[in-house]
Coordinates of C-alpha atoms in Angstrom, one line a residue:
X1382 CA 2.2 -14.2 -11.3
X1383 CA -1.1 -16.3 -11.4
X1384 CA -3.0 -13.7 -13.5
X1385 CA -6.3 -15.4 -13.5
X1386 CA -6.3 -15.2 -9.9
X1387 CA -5.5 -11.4 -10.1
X1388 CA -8.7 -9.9 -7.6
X1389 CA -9.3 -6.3 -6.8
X1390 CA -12.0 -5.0 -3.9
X1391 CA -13.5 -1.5 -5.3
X1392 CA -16.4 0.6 -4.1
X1393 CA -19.7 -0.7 -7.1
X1394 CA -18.5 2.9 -8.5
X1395 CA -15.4 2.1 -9.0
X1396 CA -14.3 5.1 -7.5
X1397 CA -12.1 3.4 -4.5
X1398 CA -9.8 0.5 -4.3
X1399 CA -9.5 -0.9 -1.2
X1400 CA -6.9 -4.2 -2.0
X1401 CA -5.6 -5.7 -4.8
X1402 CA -4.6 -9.4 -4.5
X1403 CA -2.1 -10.8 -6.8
X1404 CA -1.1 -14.1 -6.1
X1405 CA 2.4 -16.0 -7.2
X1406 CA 1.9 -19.2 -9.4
X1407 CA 3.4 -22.1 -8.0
X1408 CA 3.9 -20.8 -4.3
X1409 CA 1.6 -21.6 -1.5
X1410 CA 3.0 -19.6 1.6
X1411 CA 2.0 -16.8 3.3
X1412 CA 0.8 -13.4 1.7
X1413 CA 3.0 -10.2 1.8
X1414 CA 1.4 -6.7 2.4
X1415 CA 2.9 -3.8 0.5
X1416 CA 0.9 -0.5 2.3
X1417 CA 1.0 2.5 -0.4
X1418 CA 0.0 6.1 0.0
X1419 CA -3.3 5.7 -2.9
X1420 CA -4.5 3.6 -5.7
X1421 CA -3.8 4.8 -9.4
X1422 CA -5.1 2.7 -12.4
X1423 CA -4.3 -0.9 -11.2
X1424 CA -6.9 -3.3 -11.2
X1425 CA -7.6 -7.2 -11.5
X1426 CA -6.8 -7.1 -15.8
X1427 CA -4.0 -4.0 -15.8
X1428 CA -0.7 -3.1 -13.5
X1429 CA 0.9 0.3 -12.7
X1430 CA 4.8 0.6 -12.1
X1431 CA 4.4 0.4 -8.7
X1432 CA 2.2 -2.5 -8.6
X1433 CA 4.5 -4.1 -10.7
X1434 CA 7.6 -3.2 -8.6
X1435 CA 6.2 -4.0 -5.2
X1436 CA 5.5 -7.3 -6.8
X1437 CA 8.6 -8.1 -8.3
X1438 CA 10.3 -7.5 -5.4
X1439 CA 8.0 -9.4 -3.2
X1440 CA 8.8 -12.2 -5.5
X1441 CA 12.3 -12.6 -5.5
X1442 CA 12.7 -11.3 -2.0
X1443 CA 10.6 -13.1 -0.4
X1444 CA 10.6 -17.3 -2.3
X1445 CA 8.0 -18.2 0.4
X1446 CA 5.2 -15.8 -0.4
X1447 CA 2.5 -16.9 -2.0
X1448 CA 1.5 -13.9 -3.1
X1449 CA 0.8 -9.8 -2.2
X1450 CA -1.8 -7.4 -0.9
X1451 CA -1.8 -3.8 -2.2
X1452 CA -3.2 -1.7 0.5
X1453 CA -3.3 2.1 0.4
X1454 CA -3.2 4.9 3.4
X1455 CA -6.3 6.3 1.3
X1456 CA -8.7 4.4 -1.3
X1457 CA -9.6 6.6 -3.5
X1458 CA -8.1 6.4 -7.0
X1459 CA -5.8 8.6 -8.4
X1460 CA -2.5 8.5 -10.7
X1461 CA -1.3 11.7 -8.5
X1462 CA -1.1 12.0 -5.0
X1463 CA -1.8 15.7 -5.8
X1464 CA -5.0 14.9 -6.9
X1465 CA -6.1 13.0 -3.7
X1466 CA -4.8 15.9 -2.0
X1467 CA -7.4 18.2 -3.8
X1468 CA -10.1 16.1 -3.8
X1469 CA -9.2 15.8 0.1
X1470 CA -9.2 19.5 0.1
X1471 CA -12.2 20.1 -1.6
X1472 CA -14.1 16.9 0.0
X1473 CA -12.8 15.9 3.5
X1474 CA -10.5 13.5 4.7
X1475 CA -13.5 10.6 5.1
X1476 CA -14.1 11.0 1.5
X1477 CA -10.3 10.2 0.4
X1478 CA -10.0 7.6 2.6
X1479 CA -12.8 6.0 1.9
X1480 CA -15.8 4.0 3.8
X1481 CA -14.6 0.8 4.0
X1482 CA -10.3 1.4 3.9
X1483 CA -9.8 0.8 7.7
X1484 CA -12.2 -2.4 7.6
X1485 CA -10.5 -3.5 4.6
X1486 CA -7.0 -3.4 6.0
X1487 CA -7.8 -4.9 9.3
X1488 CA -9.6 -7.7 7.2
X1489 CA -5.8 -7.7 5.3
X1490 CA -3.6 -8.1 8.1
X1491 CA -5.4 -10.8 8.9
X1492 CA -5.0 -12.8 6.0
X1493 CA -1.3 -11.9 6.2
X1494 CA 2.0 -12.9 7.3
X1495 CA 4.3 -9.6 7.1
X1496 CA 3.6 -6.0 6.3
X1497 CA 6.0 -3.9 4.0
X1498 CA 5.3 0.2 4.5
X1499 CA 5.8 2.2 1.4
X1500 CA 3.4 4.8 1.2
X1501 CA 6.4 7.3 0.8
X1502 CA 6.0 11.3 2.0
X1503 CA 3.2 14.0 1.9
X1504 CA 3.9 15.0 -1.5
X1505 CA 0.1 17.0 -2.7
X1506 CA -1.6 16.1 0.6
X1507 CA -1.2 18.4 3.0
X1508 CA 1.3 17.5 5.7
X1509 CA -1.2 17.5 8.8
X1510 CA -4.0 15.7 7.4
X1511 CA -1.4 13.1 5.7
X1512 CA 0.4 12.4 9.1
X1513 CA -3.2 12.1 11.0
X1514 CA -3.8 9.5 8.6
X1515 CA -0.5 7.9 9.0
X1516 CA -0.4 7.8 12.8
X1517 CA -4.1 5.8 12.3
X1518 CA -2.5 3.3 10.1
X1519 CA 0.3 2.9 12.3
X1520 CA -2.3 2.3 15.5
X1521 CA -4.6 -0.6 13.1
X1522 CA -0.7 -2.2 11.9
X1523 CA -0.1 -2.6 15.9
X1524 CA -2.9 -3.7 16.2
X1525 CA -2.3 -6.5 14.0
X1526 CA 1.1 -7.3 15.5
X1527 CA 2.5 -8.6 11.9
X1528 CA 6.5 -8.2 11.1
X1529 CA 6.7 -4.5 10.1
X1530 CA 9.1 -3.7 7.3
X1531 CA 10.3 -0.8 5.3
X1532 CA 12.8 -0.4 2.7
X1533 CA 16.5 0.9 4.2
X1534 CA 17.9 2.7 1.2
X1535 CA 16.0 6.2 1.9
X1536 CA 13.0 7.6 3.7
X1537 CA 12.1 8.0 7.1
X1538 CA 10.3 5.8 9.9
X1539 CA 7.5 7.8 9.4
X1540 CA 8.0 8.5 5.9
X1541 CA 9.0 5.3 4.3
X1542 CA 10.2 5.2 0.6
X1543 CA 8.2 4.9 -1.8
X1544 CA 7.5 1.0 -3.7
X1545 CA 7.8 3.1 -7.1
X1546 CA 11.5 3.9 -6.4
X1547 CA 12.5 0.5 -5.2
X1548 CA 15.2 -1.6 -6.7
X1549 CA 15.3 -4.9 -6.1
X1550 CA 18.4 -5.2 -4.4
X1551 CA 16.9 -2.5 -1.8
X1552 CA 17.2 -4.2 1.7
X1553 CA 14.4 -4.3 4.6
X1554 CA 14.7 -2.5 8.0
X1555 CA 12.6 -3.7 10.9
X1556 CA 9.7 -1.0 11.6
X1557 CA 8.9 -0.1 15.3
X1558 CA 5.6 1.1 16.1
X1559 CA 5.6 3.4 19.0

C-alpha cells in the first residue's frame, strides 16, 4: 500500500465520506471498486478491518490493480449500521446518504475498471428504505457498464456478503444487473 498517497473525499464537516482511495505501491493498472453498505472510522491516516480486508484482497486477487476505491450505499459515518439506521430514522434517507454520494460514485466508476459489491444485508436499516437505496445503486452501476462482481461464498444477488467477512481465498461471481 502507497500510504502517502492514501486520499479520502469527506463533507468540510467531516460528517460523510464519500471515497476513500488507496492506491498499491509499485502497480500502475486499473483501480478496483469495493461498494460497502457505510463509512466507519477509516480515513486517509487510519484503516478499519474492512478497509483493510477489502484491500488485502484486492491485492492479491487482483496483481493488476493499481489500487482501490471505497464507496458506500450511504456516506454518512458510522462504526454501526444501526446507527445509520437511526440517524435515517430520525433524519430521512437524503441525510444518510448524503448530498454528494450519487455524484461521487458516478465520478468513481469512471475512474474505474471493475466493481466488487459488498455492502452486505439490511442489518439496523430498515429493510424498505435499505433496498430503495440498493435498487438506486444498482441503476447508477448499470449505468456505468463496469464488470460487476460479488463474493460466491455467502449472500445473495441482492444482498451480497459483506468485505468484513471475506477471506482471501473467497472466489468472485459475475453480478447481473436486471
Amino acid at each position: 500500500m502507497d500510504t502517502t498517497g492514501i486520499t479520502a473525499l469527506f463533507s468540510p464537516c467531516r460528517t460523510w465520506r464519500y471515497r476513500l482511495t488507496l492506491p498499491f505501491s509499485g502497480r500502475t493498472g486499473g483501480m478496483i471498486t469495493v461498494f460497502l453498505k457505510n463509512p466507519s472510522s477509516a480515513s486517509e491516516t487510519a484503516a478499519d478491518k474492512t478497509v483493510r480486508t477489502a484491500s488485502e484482497y484486492v491485492w492479491r486477487r487482483f496483481p493488476q490493480a493499481g489500487g482501490v476505491h471505497i464507496l458506500n450505499l450511504y456516506a454518512l459515518r458510522g462504526t454501526d449500521s444501526r446507527e445509520v439506521g437511526a440517524v435515517l430514522r430520525q433524519r430521512g434517507e437524503s441525510y444518510v446518504i448524503g448530498s454528494q454520494n450519487d455524484a461521487t460514485i458516478r465520478e468513481t466508476l469512471g475512474a474505474s475498471s471493475a466493481v466488487i459489491v459488498a455492502w452486505g444485508g439490511h442489518a439496523g436499516i430498515a429493510p424498505a428504505s435499505y433496498d430503495r437505496r440498493v435498487a438506486r445503486c444498482l441503476e447508477i452501476l448499470d449505468e456505468g457498464g463496469l464488470a460487476l462482481w460479488r463474493n460466491g461464498r455467502k449472500g445473495s444477488a441482492k444482498y451480497p456478503f459483506h468485505a468484513c467477512y471475506w477471506a482471501y481465498d473467497d472466489h468472485l461471481t459475475p453480478v447481473q444487473v436486471l
